[in-house]
mmCIF file of C-alpha atoms in Angstrom:
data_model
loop_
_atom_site.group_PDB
_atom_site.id
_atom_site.type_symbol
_atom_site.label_atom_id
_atom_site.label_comp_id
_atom_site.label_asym_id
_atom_site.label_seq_id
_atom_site.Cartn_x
_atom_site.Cartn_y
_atom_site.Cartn_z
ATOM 1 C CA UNK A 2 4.350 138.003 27.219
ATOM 2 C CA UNK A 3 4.719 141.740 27.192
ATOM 3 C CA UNK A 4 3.222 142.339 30.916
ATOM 4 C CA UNK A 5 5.550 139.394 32.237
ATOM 5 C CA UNK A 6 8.512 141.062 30.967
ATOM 6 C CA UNK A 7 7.292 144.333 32.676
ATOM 7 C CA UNK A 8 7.033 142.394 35.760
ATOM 8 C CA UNK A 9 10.462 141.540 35.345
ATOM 9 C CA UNK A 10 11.362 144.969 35.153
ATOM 10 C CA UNK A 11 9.690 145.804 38.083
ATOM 11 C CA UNK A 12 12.510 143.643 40.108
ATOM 12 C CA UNK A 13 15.180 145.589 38.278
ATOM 13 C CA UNK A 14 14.745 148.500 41.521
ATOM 14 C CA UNK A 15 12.973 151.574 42.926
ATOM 15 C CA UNK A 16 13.635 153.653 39.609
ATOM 16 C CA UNK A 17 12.338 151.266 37.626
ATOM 17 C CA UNK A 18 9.257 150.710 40.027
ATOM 18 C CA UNK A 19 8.538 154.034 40.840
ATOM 19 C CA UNK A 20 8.697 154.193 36.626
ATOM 20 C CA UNK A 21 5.801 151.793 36.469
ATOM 21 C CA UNK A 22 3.680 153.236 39.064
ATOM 22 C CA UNK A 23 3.543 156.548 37.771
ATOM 23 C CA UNK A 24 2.814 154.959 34.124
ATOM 24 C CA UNK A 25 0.302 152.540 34.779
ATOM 25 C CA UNK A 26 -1.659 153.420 37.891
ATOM 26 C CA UNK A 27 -4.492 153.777 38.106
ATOM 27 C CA UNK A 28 -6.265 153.302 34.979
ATOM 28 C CA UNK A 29 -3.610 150.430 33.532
ATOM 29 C CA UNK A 30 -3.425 148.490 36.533
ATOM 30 C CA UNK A 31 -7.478 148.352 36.290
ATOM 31 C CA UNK A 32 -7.697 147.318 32.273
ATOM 32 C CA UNK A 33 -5.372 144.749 33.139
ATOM 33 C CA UNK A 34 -7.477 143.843 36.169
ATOM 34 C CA UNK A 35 -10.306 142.766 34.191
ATOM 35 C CA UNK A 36 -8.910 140.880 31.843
ATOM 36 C CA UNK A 37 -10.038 137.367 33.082
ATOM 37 C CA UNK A 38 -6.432 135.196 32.497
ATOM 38 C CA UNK A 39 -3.970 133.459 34.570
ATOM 39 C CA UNK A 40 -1.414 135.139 32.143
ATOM 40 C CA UNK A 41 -2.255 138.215 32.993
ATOM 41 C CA UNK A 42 -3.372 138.315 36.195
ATOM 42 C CA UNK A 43 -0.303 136.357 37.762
ATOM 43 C CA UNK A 44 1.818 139.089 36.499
ATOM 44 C CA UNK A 45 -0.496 141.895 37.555
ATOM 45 C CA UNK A 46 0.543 140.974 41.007
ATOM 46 C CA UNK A 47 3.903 140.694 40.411
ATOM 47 C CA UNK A 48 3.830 144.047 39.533
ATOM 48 C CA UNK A 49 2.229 145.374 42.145
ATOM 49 C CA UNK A 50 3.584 143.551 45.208
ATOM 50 C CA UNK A 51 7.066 144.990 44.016
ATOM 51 C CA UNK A 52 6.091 148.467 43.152
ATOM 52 C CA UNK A 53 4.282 148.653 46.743
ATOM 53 C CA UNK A 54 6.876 146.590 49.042
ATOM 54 C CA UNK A 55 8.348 148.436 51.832
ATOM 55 C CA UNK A 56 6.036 151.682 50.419
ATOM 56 C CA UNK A 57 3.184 152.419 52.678
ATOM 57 C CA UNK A 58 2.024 155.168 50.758
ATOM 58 C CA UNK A 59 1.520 153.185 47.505
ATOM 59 C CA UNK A 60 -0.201 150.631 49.488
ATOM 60 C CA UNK A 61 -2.176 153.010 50.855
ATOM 61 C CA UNK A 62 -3.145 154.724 47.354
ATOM 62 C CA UNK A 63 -3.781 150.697 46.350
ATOM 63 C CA UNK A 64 -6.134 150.308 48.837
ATOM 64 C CA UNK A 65 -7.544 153.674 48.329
ATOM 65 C CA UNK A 66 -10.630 154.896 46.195
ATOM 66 C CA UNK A 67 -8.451 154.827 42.777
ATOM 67 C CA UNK A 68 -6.969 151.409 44.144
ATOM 68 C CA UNK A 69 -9.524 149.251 45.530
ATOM 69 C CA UNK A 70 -11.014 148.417 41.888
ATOM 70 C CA UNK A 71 -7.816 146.796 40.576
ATOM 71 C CA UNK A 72 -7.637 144.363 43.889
ATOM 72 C CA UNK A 73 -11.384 143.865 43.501
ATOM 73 C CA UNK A 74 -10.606 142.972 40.198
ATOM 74 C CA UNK A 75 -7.835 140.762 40.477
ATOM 75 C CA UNK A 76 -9.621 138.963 43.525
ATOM 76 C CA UNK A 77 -12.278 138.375 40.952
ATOM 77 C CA UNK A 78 -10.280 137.239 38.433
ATOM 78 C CA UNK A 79 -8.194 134.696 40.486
ATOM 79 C CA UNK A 80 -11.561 133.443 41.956
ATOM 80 C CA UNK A 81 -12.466 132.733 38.516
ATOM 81 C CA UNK A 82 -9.541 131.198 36.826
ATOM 82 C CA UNK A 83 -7.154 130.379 39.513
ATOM 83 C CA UNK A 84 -3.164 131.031 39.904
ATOM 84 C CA UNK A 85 0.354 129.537 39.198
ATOM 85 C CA UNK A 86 2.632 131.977 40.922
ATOM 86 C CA UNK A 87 2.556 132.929 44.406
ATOM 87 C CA UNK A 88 2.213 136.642 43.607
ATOM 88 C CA UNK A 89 -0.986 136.590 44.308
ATOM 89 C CA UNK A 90 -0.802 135.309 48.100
ATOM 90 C CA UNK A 91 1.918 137.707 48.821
ATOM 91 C CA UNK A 92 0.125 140.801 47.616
ATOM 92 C CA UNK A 93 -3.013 139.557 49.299
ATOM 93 C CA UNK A 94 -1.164 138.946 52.929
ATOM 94 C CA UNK A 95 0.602 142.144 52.361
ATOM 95 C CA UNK A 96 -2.613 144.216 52.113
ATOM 96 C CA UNK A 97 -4.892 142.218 54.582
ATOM 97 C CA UNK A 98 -2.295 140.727 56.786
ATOM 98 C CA UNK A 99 0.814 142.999 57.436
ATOM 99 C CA UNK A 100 -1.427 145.818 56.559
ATOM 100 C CA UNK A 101 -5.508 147.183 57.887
ATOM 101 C CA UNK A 102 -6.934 147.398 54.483
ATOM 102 C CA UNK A 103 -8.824 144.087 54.709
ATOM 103 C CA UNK A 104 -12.515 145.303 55.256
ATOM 104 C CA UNK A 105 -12.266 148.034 52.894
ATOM 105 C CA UNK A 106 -11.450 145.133 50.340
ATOM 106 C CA UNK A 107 -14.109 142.301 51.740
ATOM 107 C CA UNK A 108 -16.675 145.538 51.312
ATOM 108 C CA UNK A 109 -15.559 146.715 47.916
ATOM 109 C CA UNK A 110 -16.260 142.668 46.528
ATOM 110 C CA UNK A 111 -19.821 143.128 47.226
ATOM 111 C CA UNK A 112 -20.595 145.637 44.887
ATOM 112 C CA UNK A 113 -22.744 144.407 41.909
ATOM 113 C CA UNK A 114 -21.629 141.229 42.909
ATOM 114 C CA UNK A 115 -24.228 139.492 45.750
ATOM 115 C CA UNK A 116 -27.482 140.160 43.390
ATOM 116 C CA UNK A 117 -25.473 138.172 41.021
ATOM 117 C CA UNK A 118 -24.587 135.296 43.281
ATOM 118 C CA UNK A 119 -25.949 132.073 41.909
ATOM 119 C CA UNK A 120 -26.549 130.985 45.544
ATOM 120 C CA UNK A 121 -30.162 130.203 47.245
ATOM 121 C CA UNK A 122 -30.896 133.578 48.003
ATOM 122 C CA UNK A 123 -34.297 132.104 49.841
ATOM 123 C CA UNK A 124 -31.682 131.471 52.400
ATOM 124 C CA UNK A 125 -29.668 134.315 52.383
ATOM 125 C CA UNK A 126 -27.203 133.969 49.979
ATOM 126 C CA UNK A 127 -27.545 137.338 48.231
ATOM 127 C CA UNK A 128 -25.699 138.936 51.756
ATOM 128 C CA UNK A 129 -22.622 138.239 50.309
ATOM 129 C CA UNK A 130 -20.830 137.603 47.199
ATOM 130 C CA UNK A 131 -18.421 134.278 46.466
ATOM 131 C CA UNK A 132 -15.584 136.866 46.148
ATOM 132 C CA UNK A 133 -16.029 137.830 49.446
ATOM 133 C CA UNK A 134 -15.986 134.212 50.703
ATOM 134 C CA UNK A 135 -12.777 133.866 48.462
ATOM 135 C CA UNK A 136 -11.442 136.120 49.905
ATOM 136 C CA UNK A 137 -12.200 134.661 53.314
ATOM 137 C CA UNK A 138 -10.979 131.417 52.621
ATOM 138 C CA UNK A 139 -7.635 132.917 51.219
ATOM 139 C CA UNK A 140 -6.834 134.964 54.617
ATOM 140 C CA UNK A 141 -8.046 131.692 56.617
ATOM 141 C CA UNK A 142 -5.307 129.590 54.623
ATOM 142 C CA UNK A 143 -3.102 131.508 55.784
ATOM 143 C CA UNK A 144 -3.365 131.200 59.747
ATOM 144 C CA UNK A 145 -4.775 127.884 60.206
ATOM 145 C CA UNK A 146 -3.987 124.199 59.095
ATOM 146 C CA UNK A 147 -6.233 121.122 58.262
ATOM 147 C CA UNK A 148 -8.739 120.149 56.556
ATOM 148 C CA UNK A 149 -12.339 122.141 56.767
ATOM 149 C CA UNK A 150 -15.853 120.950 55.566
ATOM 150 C CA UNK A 151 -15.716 124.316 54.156
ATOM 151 C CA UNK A 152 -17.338 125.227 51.413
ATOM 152 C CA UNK A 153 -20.266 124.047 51.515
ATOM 153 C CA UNK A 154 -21.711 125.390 48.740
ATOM 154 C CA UNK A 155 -24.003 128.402 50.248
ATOM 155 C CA UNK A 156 -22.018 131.536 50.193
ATOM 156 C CA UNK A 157 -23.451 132.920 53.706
ATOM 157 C CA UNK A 158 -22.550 129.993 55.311
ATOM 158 C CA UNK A 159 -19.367 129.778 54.089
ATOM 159 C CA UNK A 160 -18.570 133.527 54.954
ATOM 160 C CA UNK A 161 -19.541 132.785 58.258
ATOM 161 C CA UNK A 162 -18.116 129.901 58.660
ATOM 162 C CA UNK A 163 -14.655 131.178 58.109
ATOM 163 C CA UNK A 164 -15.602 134.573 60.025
ATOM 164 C CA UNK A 165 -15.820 132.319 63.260
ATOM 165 C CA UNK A 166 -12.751 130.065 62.072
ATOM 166 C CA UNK A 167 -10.775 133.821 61.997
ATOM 167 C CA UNK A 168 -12.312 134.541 65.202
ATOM 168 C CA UNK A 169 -11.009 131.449 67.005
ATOM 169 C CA UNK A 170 -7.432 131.961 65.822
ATOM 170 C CA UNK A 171 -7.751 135.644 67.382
ATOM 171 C CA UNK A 172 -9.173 134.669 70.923
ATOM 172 C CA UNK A 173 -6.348 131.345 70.917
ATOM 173 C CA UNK A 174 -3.559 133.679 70.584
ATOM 174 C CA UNK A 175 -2.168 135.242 74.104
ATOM 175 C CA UNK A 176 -1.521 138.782 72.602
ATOM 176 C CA UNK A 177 -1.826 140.750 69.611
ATOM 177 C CA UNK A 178 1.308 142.696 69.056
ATOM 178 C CA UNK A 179 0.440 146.746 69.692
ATOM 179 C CA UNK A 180 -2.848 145.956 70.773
ATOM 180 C CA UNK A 181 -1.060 144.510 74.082
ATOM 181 C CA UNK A 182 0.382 148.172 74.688
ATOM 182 C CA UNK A 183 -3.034 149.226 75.565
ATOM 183 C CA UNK A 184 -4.173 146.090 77.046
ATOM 184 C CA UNK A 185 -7.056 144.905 75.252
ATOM 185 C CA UNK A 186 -8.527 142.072 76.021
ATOM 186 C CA UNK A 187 -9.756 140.534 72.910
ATOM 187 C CA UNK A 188 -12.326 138.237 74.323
ATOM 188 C CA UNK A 189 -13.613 140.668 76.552
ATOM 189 C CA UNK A 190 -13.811 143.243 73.293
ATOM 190 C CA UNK A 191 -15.469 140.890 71.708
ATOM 191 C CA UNK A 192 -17.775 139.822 73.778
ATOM 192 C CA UNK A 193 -18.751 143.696 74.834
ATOM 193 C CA UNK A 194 -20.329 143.379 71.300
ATOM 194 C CA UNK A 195 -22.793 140.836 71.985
ATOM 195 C CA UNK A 196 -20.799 138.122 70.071
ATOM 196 C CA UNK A 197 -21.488 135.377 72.501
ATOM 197 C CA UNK A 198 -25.230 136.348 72.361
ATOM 198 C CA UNK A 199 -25.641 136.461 68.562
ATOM 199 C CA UNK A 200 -23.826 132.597 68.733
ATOM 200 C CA UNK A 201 -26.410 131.610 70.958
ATOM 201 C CA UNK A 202 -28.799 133.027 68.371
ATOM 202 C CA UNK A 203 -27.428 130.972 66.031
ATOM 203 C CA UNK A 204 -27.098 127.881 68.220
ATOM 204 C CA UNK A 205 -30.626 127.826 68.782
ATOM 205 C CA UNK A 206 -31.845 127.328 64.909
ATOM 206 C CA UNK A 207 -29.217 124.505 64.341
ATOM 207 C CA UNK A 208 -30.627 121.004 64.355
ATOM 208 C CA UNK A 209 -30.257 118.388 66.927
ATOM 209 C CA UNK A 210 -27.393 116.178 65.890
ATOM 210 C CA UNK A 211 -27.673 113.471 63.442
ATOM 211 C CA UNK A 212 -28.144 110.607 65.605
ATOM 212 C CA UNK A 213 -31.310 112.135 67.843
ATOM 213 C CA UNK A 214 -32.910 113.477 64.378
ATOM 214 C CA UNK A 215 -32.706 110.094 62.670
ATOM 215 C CA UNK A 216 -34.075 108.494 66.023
ATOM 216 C CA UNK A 217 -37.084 111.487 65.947
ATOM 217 C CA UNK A 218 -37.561 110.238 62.023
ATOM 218 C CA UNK A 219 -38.599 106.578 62.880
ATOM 219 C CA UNK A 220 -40.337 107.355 66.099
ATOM 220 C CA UNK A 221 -43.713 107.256 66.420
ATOM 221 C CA UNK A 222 -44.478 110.495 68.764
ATOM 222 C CA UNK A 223 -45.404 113.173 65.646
ATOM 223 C CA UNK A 224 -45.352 116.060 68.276
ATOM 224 C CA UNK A 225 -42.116 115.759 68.970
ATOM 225 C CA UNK A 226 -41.031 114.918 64.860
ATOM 226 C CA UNK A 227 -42.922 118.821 64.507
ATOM 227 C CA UNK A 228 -40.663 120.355 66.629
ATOM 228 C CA UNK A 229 -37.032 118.669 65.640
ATOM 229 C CA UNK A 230 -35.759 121.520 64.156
ATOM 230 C CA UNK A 231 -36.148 123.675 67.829
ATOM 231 C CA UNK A 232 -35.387 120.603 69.815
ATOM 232 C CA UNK A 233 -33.543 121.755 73.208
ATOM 233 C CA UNK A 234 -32.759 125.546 72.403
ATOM 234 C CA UNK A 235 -28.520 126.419 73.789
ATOM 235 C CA UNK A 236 -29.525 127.982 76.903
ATOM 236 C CA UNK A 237 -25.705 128.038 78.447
ATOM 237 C CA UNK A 238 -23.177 125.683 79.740
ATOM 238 C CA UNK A 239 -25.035 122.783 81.215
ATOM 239 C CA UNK A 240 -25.620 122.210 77.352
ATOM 240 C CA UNK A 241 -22.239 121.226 76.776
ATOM 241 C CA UNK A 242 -22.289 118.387 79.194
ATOM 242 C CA UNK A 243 -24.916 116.622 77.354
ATOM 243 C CA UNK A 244 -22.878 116.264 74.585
ATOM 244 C CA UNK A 245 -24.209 112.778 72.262
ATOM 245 C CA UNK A 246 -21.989 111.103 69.409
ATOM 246 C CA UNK A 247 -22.811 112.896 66.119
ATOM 247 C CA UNK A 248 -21.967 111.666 63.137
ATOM 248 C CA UNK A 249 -21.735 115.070 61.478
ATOM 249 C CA UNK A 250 -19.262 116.101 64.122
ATOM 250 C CA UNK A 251 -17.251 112.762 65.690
ATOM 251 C CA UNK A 252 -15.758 115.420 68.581
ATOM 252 C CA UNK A 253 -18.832 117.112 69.478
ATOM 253 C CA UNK A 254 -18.212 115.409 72.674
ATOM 254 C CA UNK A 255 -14.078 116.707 72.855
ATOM 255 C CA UNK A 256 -15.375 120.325 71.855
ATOM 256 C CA UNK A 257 -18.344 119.945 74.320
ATOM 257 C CA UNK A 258 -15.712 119.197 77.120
ATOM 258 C CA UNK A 259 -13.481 122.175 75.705
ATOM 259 C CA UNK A 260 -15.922 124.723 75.834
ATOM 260 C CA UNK A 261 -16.934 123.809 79.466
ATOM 261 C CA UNK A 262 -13.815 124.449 80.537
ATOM 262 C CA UNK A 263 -13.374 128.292 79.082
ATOM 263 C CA UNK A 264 -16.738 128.778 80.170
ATOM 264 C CA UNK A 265 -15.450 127.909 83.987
ATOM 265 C CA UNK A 266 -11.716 129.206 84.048
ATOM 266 C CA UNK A 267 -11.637 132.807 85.390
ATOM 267 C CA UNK A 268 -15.430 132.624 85.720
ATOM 268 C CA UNK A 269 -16.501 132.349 89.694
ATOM 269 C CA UNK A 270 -20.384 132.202 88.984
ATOM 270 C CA UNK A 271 -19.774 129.565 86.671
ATOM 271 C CA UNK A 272 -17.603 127.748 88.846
ATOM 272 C CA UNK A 273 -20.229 127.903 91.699
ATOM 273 C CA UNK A 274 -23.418 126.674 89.459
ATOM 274 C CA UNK A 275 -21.274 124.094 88.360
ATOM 275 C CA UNK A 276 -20.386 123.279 92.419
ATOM 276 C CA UNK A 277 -24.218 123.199 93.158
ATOM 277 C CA UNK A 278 -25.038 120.503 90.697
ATOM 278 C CA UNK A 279 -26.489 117.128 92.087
ATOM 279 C CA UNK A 280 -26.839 113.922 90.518
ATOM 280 C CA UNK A 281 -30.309 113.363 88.953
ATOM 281 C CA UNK A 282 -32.179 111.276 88.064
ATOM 282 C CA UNK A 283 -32.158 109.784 84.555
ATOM 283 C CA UNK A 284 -34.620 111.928 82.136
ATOM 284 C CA UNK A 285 -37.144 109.609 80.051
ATOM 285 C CA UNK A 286 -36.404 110.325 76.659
ATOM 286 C CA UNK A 287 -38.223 108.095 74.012
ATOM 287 C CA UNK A 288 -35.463 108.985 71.265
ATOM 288 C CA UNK A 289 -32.980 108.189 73.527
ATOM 289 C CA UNK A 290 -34.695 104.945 75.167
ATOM 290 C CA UNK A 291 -34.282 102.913 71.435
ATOM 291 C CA UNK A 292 -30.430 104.365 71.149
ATOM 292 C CA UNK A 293 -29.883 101.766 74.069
ATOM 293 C CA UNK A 294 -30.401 98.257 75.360
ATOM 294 C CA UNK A 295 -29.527 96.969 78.848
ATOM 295 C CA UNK A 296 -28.787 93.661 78.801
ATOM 296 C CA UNK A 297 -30.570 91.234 81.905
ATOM 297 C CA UNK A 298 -27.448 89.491 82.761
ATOM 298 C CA UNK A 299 -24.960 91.503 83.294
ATOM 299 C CA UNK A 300 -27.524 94.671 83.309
ATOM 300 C CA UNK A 301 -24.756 96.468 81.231
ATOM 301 C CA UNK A 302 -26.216 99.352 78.790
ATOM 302 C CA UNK A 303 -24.851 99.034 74.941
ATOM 303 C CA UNK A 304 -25.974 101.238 72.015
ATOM 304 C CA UNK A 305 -28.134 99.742 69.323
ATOM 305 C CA UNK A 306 -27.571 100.254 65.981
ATOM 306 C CA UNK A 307 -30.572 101.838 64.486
ATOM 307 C CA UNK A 308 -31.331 100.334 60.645
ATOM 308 C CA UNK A 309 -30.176 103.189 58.182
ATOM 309 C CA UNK A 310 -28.209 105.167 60.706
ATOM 310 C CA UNK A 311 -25.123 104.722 59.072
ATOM 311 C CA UNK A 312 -24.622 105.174 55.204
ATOM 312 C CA UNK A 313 -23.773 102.017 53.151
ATOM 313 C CA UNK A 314 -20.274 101.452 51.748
ATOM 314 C CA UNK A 315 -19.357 102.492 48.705
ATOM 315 C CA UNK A 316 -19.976 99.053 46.105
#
C-alpha cells in the first residue's frame, strides 16, 4: 500500500520525481526489485516510468551499471508472477523501443540465470535464460499481430524464434527513421553478416515436412528412413518451388511462393537461372509415388490419404 501511494506521488510533478530518484535509486529501486509480487512490482514501474519520462539522463543511469539490476529484476519478477497495470509495458517500450538500451538488458538476464534454466540443455537450452525469451516475446508483442506457435517450450528455440520474427518486421519496413539519413540498407547490412548463410545452416538440420516423413515411416526402403532427418539439404531457390502441403505449416506452399519472389526482384542472376529452367521430367520418388493415385479413366492424379496421417478427432 505504501509503495502505491509513492507511485502516486510520483505523478504529482518533476519536484516530486526528482524527490524520489534521488531517495530511492539505486539501492531502493533494487530491494524492491526483488521482491517477487504483483503488488510491488506493478508499482515499481510506475515509479520509474514517471521519474525517467522525457529524462534521458535518468534513463540512461537506469540502463546503466547501477540500473540494469533493478530492470533485470523486475523483468524477472513479472516473468514470474505476471502484471495488472500497464506500467510495465510502457517502461519496457520506453527503454527497448524509443530508446537503444535493449541488448544491454537481453545480456544482463543471462547472468546466473541460463545454468539455472530448467530447459533440455542436451539441446542447447542453457544459451539462454527464459527471461531473456520473456523479454523477447514482450518486444515482439509489441510490433507484430496474430497468433504464434511460440513458445514452444525450449528456451533456444523460442529466443530464436522471435529473433527472426523481429528480424522480419525490420527487413518489411521501407525505412528506419535516422538510419535513412545515411542510407542503410538493412537487408543488405544484414546480409553483409552472413545472416542468409547461417539460415541456410539452419535450414539444412530441419526435417522434411510432416507429410514426406510420415510417408518415409511406413515405407519399406530403410536407407532412405536412416537419412530422414538430412533429406534434401536447402541448397537455394529452386527449393522453394518444390514446396509440398505440410501439415505443420498449411502455407509452406504461400511462403514458398513469397520467398521466390524476393529472391528474384532486384536480383539479375536469379532472374536469369530462373529464365534457363526447362521442363523435366518427373523425378521417381517412392515417398512420393504412394502420396498419389492416377486414376485409368480419366488418368487424373488425386492424393491418397495415407492411414494415420491425420490425427483423430477429439471424442
Amino acid at each position: 500500500m505504501g509503495l502505491q501511494v509513492l507511485a502516486n506521488v510520483s505523478l504529482a510533478g518533476d519536484e516530486h520525481q526528482q524527490a524520489i530518484w534521488f531517495k530511492f535509486f539505486p539501492n531502493e529501486f533494487f530491494l524492491l526489485a526483488r521482491v517477487h509480487s504483483q503488488e510491488t512490482s506493478d508499482p515499481l514501474c510506475m515509479i520509474l516510468y514517471t521519474c525517467c519520462d522525457g529524462k534521458p539522463g535518468l534513463v540512461a543511469k537506469l540502463c546503466g551499471d547501477s540500473g540494469l539490476p533493478i530492470v533485470a529484476g523486475i523483468i524477472k519478477t513479472v516473468a514470474s508472477v505476471g502484471f495488472e497495470e500497464d506500467w510495465f509495458k510502457l517502461l519496457l517500450s520506453r527503454l527497448c523501443l524509443e530508446d537503444i538500451h535493449f541488448l544491454l538488458l537481453f545480456f544482463k538476464l543471462c547472468e546466473g540465470s541460463a545454468s539455472e534454466n530448467n530447459g533440455n540443455i542436451d539441446s542447447g537450452d542453457d544459451l539462454f535464460s527464459s527471461e531473456q525469451a520473456f523479454l523477447l516475446i514482450r518486444v515482439v508483442n509489441f510490433v507484430t499481430r496474430g497468433k504464434s506457435v511460440l513458445p514452444t517450450g525450449s528456451t533456444s528455440i523460442d529466443v530464436m524464434g522471435y529473433s527472426l520474427i523481429i528480424l522480419i518486421v525490420i527487413c518489411a519496413r521501407e525505412g528506419m527513421g535516422d538510419l535513412n539519413n545515411d542510407s542503410l540498407d538493412v537487408v543488405d547490412m544484414l546480409h553483409s553478416h552472413e545472416l542468409i548463410d547461417i539460415l541456410l545452416s539452419l535450414l539444412r538440420h530441419l526435417e522434411p515436412p510432416a507429410i514426406i516423413r510420415k510417408t518415409l515411416k511406413e515405407g519399406e526402403n530403410q536407407e532412405l528412413n536412416t537419412c530422414s532427418s538430412k533429406l534434401c539439404p536447402y541448397k537455394g531457390f529452386r527449393k522453394d518451388m518444390q514446396c509440398v502441403t505440410d501439415d505443420d505449416n498449411p502455407y509452406l506452399k504461400e511462403w514458398g511462393i513469397w520467398s521466390l519472389r524476393n529472391l528474384l526482384e532486384g536480383n539479375a542472376e536469379n532472374q536469369q537461372a530462373e529464365a534457363d529452367l526447362e521442363l523435366q521430367a518427373s523425378v521417381d520418388m517412392p515417398e512420393l509415388a504412394k502420396l498419389v493415385e492416377v486414376n485409368q479413366l480419366n488418368l487424373r492424379a488425386k492424393l491418397v490419404n495415407i492411414p494415420g496421417s491425420y490425427p483423430k478427432p477429439d471424442e
